[in-house]
Tab-separated table of C-alpha atoms in Angstrom:
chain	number	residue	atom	x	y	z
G	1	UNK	CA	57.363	106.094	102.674
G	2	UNK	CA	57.996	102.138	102.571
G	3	UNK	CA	57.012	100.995	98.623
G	4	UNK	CA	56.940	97.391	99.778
G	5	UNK	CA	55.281	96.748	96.471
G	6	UNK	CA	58.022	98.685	94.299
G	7	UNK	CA	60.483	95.643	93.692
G	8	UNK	CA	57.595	93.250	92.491
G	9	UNK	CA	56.392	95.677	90.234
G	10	UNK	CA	59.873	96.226	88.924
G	11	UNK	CA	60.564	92.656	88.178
G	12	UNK	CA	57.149	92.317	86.762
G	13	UNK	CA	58.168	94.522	84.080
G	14	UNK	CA	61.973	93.069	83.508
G	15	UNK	CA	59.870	89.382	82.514
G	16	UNK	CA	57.508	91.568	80.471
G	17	UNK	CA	60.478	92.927	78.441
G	18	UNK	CA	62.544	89.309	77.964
G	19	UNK	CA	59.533	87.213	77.143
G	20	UNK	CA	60.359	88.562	73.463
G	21	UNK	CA	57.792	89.629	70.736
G	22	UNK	CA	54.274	88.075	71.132
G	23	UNK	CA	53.032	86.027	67.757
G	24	UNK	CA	50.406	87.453	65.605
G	25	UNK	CA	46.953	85.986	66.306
G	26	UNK	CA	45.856	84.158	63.872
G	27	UNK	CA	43.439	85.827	61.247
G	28	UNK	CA	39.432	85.113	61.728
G	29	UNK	CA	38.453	84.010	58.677
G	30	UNK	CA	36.170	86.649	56.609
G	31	UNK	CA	32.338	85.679	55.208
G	32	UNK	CA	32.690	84.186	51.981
G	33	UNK	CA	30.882	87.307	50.581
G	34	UNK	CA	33.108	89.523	51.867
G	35	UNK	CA	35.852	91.565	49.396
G	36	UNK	CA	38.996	90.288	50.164
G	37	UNK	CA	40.876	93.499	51.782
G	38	UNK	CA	44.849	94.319	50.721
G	39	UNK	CA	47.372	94.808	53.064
G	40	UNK	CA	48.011	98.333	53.613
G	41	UNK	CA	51.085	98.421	55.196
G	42	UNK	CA	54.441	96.383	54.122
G	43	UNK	CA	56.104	94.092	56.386
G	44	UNK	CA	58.836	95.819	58.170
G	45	UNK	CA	62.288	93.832	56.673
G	46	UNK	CA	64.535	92.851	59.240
G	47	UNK	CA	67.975	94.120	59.664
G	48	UNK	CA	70.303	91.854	59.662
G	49	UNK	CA	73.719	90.925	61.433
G	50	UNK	CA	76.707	92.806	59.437
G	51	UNK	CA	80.585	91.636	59.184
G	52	UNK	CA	82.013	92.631	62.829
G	53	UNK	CA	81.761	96.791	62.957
G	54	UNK	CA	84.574	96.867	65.647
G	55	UNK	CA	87.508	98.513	64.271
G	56	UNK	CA	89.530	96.287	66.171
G	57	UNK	CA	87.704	92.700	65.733
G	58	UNK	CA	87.702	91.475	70.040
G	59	UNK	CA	88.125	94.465	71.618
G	60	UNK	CA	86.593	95.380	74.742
G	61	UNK	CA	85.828	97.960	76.603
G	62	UNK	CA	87.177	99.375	79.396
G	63	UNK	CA	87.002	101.965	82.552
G	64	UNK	CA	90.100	104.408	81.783
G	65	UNK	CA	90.849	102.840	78.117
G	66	UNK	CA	90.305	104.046	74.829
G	67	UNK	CA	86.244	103.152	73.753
G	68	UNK	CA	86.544	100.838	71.507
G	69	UNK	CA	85.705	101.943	68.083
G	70	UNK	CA	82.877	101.026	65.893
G	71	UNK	CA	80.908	101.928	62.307
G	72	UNK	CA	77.241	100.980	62.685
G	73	UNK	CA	74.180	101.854	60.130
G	74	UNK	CA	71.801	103.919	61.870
G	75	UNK	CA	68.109	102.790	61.486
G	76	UNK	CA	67.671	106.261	58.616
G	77	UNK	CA	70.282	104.285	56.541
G	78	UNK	CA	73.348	106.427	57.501
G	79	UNK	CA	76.306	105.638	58.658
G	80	UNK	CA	78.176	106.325	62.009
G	81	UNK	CA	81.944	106.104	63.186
G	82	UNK	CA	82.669	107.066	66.735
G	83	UNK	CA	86.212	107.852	66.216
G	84	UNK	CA	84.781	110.338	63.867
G	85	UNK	CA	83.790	112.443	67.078
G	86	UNK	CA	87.273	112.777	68.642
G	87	UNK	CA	87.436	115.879	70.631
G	88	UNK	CA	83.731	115.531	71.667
G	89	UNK	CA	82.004	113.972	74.808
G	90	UNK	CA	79.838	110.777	73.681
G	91	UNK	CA	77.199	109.591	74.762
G	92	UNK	CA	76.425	105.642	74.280
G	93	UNK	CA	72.673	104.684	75.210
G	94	UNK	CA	71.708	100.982	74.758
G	95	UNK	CA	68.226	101.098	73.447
G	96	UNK	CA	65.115	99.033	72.694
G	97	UNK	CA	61.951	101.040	71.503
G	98	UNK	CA	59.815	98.060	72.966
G	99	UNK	CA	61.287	97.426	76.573
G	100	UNK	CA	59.005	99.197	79.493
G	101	UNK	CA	61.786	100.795	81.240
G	102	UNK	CA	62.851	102.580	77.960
G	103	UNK	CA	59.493	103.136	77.099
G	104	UNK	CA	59.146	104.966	80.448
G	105	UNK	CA	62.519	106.651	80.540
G	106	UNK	CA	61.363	107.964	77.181
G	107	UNK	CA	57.913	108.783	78.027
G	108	UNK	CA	57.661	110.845	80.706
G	109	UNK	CA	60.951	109.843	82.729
G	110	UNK	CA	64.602	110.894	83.103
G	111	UNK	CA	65.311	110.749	78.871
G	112	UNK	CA	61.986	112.668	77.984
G	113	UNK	CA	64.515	115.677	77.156
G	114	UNK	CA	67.893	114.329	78.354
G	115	UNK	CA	69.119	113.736	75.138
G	116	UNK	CA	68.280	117.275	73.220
G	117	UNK	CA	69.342	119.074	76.377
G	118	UNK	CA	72.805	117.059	76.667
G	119	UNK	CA	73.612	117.648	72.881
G	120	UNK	CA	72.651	121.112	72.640
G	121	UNK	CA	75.669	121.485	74.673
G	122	UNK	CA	77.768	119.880	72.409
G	123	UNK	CA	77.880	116.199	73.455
G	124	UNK	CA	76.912	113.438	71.063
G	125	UNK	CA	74.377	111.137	71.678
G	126	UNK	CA	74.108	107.629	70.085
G	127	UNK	CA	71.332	105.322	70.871
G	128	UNK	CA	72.207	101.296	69.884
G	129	UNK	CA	70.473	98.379	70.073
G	130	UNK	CA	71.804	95.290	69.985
G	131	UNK	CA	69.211	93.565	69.562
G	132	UNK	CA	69.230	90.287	66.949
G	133	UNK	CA	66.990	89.696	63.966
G	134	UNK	CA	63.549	88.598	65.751
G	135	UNK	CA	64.379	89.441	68.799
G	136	UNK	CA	62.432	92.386	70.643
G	137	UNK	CA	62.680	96.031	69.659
G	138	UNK	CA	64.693	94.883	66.519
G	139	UNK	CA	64.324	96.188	62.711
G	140	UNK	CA	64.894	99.748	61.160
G	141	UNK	CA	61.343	100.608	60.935
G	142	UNK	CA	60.215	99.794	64.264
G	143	UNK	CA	62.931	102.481	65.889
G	144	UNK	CA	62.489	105.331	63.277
G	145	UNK	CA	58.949	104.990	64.737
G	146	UNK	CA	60.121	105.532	68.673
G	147	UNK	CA	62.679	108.513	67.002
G	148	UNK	CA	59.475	109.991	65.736
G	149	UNK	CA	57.217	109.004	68.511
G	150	UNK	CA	59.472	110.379	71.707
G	151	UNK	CA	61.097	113.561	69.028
G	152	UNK	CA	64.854	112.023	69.056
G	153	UNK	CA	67.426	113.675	67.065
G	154	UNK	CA	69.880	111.723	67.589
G	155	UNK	CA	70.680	108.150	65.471
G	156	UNK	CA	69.661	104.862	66.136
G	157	UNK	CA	72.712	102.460	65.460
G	158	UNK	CA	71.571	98.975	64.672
G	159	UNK	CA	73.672	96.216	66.418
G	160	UNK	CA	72.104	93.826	64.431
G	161	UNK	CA	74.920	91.055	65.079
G	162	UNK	CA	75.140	92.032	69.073
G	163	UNK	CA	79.166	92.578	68.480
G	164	UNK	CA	79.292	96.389	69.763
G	165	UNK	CA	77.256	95.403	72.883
G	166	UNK	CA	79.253	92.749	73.740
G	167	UNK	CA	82.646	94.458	73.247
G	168	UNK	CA	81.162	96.605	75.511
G	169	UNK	CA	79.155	94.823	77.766
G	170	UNK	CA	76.454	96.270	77.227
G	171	UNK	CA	73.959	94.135	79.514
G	172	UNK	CA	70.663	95.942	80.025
G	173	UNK	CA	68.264	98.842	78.059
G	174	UNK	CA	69.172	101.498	78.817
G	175	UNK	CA	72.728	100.827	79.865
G	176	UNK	CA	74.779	104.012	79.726
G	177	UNK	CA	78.294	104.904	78.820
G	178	UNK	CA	80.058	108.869	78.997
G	179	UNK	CA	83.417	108.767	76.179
G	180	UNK	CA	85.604	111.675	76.900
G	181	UNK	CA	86.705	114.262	74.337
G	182	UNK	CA	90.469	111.521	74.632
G	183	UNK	CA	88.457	108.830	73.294
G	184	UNK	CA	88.600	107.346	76.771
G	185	UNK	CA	85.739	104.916	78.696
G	186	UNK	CA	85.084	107.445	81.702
G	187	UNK	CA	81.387	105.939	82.795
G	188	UNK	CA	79.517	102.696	82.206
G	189	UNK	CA	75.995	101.798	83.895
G	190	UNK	CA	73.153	102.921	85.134
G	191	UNK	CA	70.883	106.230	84.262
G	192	UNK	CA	70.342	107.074	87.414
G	193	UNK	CA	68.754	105.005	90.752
G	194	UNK	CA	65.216	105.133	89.784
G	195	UNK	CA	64.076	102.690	87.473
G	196	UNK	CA	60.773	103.384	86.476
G	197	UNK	CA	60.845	106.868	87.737
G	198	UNK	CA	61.254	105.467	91.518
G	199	UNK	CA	64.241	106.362	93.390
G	200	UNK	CA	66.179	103.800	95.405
G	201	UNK	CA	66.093	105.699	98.841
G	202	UNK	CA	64.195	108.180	98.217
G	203	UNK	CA	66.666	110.697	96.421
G	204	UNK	CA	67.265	110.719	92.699
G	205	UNK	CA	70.842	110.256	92.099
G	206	UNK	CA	71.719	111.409	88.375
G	207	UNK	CA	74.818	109.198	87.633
G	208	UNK	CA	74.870	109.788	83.742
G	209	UNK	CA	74.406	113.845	84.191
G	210	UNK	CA	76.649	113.769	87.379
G	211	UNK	CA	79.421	112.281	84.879
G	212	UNK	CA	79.441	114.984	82.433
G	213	UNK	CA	79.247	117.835	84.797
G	214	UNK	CA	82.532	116.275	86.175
G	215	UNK	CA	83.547	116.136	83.083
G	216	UNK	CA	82.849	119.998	82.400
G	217	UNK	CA	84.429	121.085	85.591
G	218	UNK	CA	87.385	119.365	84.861
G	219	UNK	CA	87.028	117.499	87.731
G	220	UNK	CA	87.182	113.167	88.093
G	221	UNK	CA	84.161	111.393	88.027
G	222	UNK	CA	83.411	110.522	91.152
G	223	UNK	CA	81.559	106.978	90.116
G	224	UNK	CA	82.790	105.755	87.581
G	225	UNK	CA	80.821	102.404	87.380
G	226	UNK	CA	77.382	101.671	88.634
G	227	UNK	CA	74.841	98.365	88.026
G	228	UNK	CA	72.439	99.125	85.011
G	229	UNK	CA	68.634	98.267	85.740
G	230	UNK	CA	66.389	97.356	82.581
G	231	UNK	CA	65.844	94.706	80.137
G	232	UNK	CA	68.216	92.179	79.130
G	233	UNK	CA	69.837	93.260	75.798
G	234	UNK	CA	68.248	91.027	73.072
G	235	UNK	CA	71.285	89.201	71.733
G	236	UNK	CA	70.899	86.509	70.030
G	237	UNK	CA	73.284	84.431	71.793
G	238	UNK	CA	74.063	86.000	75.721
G	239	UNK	CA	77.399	87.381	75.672
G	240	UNK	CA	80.034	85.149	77.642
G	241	UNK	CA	81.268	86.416	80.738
């Protein structure tokens, strides 16, 4: 059937996602007799940038190289290494809790489950965002609410600074990348063809899951690249191409 409609919906939502958070309306003054009423609920506290967490400072990533390697503080307050999984398949999924296509991916699309199926076979899964102080999607509390809200169990790494998503180019959320149990780039791009749940053509083409069964069979992956659809990655600064 011809969704003529489909593309204008689609970039509807992409200038939904990069117009940034939406100010606060201002507060209507209370009647003078009125109690004055306490806040209830702290201000989140933004994260902000850290020194470079690239092992090797300009690094970048790769098809067929090693993955560059990184130390990021997930949003619980722990911290992650990826060279510390060595010997495992890894999973690298660009993430903002507040951008539509995540929030449908998460929702009721493709990633409802992907992520506790995929690690329950022993591949790990980190989620990142890159995203800058004030930007969209950004601050510890904000994504230990989407963890709790869509059940993840994996870590949200905060990219505060944006220099793990540009060593990697990471461009849109979600933007996927497959690490093989070498340490090497094997897969960088898209989910799948369907952004928001509609496939390009008609047929669902799983790019990310086609990758690690590959990788399973011990067989090459037959694309090793594709275009990721989503928001723009909320750097503060674009990265330089």
């Amino acid at each position: 059937m011809h969704r003529p409609l489909l593309p204008l919906v689609i970039l509807s939502l992409a200038l939904a996602c990069d117009s940034g958070p939406k100010p606060p309306e201002a507060a209507k003054a209370a009647p003078a007799s009125a109690p004055a009423t306490p806040a209830t609920t702290p201000a989140a506290t933004p994260v902000a940038p850290i020194a470079n967490p690239l092992a090797e400072p300009g690094a970048v990533a790769a098809i067929g190289q090693p993955a560059p390697d990184f130390t990021l503080e997930a949003a619980d307050g722990s911290k992650v290494k990826l060279s510390d999984f060595k010997g495992k398949r890894v999973v690298l999924e660009w993430f903002n809790p507040e951008c539509p296509f995540v929030k449908q991916a998460h929702g009721d699309g493709a990633l409802k489950d992907l992520a506790a199926r995929t690690t329950a076979t022993g591949v790990v899964w980190l989620a990142i965002n890159s995203g800058a102080p004030g930007k969209q999607g950004h601050g510890a509390e904000l994504n230990k609410q989407a963890a709790a809200t869509w059940k993840l169990g994996h870590p949200i790494l905060l990219d505060a600074g944006g220099y793990v998503g540009k060593a990697y180019d990471a461009t849109n959320t979600p933007h996927l990348y497959v690490i093989d149990e070498k340490g090497v780039l094997v897969y960088r791009g898209a989910l799948d063809n369907a952004p928001m749940g509609e496939p390009d053509g008609g047929t669902r083409i799983a790019y990310l899951e086609d990758t690690l069964a590959a990788l399973t069979a011990g067989k090459p992956v037959a694309t090793p690249e594709t275009k990721a659809w989503g928001c723009s990655v909320k750097y503060d600064k674009p990265a330089a191409h």
